[in-house]
Coordinates of C-alpha atoms in Angstrom, one line a residue:
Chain A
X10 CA -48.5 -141.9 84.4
X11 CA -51.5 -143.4 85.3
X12 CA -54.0 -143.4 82.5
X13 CA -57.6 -143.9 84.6
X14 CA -57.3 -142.9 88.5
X15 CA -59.7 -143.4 90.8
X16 CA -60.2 -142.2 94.6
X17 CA -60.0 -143.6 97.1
X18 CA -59.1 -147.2 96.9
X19 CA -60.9 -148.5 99.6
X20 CA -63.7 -147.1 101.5
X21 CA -65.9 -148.4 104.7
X22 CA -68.6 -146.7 106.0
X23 CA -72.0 -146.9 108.0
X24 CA -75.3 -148.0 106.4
X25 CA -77.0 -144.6 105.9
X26 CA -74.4 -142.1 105.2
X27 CA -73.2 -140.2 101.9
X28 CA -70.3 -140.9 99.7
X29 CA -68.3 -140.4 96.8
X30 CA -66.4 -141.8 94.8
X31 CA -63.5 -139.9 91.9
X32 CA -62.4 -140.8 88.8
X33 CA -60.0 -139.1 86.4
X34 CA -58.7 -140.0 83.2
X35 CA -55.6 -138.6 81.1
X36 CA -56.0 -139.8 78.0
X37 CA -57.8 -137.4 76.3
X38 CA -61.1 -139.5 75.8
X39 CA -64.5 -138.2 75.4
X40 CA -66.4 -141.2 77.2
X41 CA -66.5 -142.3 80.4
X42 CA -68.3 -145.2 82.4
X43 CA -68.7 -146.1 86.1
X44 CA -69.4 -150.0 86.2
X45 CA -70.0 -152.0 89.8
X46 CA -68.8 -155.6 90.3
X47 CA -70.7 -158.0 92.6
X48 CA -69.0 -160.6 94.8
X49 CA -69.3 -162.9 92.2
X50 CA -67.1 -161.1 89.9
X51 CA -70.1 -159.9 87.0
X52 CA -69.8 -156.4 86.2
X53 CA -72.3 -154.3 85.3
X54 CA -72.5 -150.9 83.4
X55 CA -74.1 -148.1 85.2
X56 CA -73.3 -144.9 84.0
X57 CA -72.0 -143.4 80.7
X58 CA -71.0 -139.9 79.8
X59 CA -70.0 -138.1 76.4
X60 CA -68.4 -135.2 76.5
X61 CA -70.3 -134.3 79.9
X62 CA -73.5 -135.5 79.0
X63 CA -75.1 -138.9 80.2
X64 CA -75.9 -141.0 77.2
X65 CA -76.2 -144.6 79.1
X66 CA -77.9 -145.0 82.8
X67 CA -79.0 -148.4 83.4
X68 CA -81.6 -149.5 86.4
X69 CA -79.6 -148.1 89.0
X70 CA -81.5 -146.5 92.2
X71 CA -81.5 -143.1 92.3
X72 CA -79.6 -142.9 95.1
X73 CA -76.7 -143.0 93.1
X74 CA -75.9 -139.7 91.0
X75 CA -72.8 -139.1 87.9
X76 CA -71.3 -135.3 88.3
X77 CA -69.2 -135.1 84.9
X78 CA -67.6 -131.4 85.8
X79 CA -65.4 -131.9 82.7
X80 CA -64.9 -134.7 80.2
X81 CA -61.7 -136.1 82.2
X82 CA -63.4 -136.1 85.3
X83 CA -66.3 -138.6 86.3
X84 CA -67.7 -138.9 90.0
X85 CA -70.0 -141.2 91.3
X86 CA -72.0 -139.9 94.7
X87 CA -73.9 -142.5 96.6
X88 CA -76.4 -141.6 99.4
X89 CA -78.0 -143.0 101.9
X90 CA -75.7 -146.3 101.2
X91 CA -77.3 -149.8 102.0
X92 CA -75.6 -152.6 102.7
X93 CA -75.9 -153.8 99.1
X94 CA -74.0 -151.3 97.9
X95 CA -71.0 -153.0 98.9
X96 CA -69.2 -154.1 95.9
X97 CA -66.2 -152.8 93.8
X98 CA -66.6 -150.0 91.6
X99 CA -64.8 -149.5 88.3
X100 CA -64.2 -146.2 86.5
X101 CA -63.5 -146.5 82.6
X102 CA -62.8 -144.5 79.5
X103 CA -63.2 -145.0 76.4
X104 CA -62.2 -142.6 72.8
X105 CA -65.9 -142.9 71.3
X106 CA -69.0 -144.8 73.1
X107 CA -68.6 -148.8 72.3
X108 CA -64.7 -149.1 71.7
X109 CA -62.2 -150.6 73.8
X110 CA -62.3 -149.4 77.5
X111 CA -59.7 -148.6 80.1
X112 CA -60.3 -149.2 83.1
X113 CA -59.2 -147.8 86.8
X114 CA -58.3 -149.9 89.9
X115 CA -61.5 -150.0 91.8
X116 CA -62.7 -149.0 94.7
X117 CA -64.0 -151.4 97.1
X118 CA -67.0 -150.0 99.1
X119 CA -67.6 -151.7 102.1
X120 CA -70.6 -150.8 103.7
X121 CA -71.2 -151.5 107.7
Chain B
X4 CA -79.7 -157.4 70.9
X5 CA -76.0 -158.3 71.5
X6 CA -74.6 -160.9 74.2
X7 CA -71.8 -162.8 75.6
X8 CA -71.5 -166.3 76.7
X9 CA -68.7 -167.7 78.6
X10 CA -69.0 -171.3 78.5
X11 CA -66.4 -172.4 81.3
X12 CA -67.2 -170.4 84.6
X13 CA -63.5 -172.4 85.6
X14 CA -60.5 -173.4 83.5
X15 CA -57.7 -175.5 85.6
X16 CA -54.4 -176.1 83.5
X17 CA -50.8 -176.8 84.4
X18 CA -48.0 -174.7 84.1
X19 CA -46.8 -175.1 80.4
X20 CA -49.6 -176.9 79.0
X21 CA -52.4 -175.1 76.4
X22 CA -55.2 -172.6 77.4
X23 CA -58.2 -172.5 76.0
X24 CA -61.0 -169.9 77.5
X25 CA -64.3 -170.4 75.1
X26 CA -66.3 -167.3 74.1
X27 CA -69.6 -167.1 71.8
X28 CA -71.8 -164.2 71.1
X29 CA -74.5 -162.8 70.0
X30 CA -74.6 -159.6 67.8
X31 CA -77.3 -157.9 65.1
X32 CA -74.5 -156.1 63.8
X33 CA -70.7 -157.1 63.0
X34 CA -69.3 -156.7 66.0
X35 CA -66.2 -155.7 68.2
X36 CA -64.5 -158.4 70.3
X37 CA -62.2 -158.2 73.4
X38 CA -60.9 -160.3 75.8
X39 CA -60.1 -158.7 79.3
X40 CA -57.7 -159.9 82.4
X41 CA -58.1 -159.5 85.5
X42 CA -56.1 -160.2 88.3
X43 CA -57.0 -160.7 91.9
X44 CA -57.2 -156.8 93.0
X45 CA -56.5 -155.1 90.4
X46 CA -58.7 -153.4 87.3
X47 CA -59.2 -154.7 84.0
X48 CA -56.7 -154.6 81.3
X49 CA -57.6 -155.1 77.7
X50 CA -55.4 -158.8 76.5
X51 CA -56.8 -158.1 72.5
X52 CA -59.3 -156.8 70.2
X53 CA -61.4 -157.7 67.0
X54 CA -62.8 -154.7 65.1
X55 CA -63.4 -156.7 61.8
X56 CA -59.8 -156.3 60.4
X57 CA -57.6 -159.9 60.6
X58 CA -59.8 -162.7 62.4
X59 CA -57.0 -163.7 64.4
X60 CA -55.7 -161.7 67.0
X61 CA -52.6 -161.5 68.7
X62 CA -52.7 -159.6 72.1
X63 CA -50.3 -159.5 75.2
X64 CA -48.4 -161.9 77.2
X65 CA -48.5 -164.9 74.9
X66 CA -52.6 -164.9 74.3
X67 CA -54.4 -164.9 70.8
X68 CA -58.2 -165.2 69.7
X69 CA -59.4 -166.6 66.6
X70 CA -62.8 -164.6 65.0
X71 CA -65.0 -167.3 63.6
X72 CA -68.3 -165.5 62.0
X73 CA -69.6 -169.1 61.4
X74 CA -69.5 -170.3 64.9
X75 CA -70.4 -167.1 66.8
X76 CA -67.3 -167.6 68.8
X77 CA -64.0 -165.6 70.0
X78 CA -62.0 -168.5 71.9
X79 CA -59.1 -166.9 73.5
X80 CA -55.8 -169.4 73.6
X81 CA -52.4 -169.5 74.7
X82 CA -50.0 -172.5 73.4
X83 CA -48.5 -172.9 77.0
X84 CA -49.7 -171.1 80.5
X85 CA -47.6 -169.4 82.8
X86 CA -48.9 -169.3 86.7
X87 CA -48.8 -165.4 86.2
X88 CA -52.1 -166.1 84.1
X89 CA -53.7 -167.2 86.3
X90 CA -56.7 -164.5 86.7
X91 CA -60.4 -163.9 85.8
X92 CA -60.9 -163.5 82.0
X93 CA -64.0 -161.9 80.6
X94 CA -65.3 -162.0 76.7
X95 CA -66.3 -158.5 75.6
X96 CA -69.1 -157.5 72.7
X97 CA -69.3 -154.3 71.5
X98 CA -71.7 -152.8 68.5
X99 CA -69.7 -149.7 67.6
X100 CA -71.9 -148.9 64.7
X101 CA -74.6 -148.8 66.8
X102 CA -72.4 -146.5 69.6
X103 CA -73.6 -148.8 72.9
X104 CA -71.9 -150.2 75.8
X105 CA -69.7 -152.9 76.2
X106 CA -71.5 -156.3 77.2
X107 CA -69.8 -158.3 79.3
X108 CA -69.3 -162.5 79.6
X109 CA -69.8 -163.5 83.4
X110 CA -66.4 -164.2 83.4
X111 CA -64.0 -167.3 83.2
X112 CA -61.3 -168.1 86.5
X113 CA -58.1 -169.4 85.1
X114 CA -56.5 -171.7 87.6
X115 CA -52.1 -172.5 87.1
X116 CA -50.9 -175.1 88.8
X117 CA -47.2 -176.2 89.1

């Protein structure tokens, strides 16, 4: 059983249009994080949720918006993408906000 | 304010020869330490963790990390590599008294060769 999914895996698209991106995790945690990872492998925190609320967002534009519809779900919508959105994006959950982390596949946004 | 400093952005060793991946850090608090592995395409999986019990740390595949409060530092070693480790490795801080984020090193490529 996978402990932190995310969907899809991969995903290309045009410059301009909307997105999403799911994550879902099984192991009963009340904290969840989306982070990004540039090309040069550095990742980045940009989201946290407890319990459905949002207790961490870093600089991020606003173009990028959590949904937390229930503490085992965390979505990340992107709009009007830019080229320098392209990067891979990593879900994670953790049991309280600053212990150990798991962390989903990635999905690698690649944007035309 | 806590940080993380990996001081090798590149580690080459041969297959069954000693690894050593060199972390220090910065923290106000006593902090939480991890190491995580990475391999080409996949997520991040937690190798070990320091939350102030024993200062060193046994974690998977082979790999411990040795908590010295007087040096700042969280080295991460392995007494002989394997080419399955080879793989990006990043240093983790944590303040879980003060409930924030992980911080994490910029990350250290391990290179095997045979």
């Amino acid at each position: 059983d996978t402990a932190v999914s995310q969907t899809p895996k991969y995903l290309v698209t045009q410059m301009g249009n909307d997105k999403s991106i799911k994550c879902e995790q099984n192991l009963g945690h009340d904290t969840m994080y989306w982070y990004k990872q540039d090309s040069k492998k550095f990742l980045k925190i940009m989201f946290s949720y407890n319990n459905k609320e949002l207790i961490i967002n870093e600089t991020v534009p606003n173009r990028f918006s959590p949904k937390s519809p229930d503490k085992a779900h965390l979505n990340l919508h992107i709009n009007s993408l830019e080229l320098g959105d392209s990067a891979v994006y990593f879900c994670a959950s953790s049991q309280e906000t600053g212990w150990w982390q798991f962390f989903g596949p990635g999905t690698r946004l690649t944007v035309l | 304010a806590q940080s993380v400093t990996q001081l090798d952005s590149h580690v080459s060793v041969s297959e069954g020869t000693p690894v050593l991946l060199r972390c220090n850090y910065s923290s106000s608090y006593s902090p939480s330490l991890f190491w995580y592995v990475q391999h080409p395409n996949k997520g991040l999986q937690l190798l070990l963790k320091y939350t102030s019990a024993a200062t060193l740390v046994k974690g998977i595949n082979g790999f411990e990390a040795e908590f010295k409060k007087s040096e700042t530092s969280f080295h991460l070693t392995k007494p002989s590599a394997h080419m399955s480790d080879a793989a990006e490795y990043f240093c983790v801080v944590s303040e879980i008294q003060a409930g924030t984020a992980l911080i994490f090193g910029k990350g250290t490529t391990l290179s095997v060769s045979s």
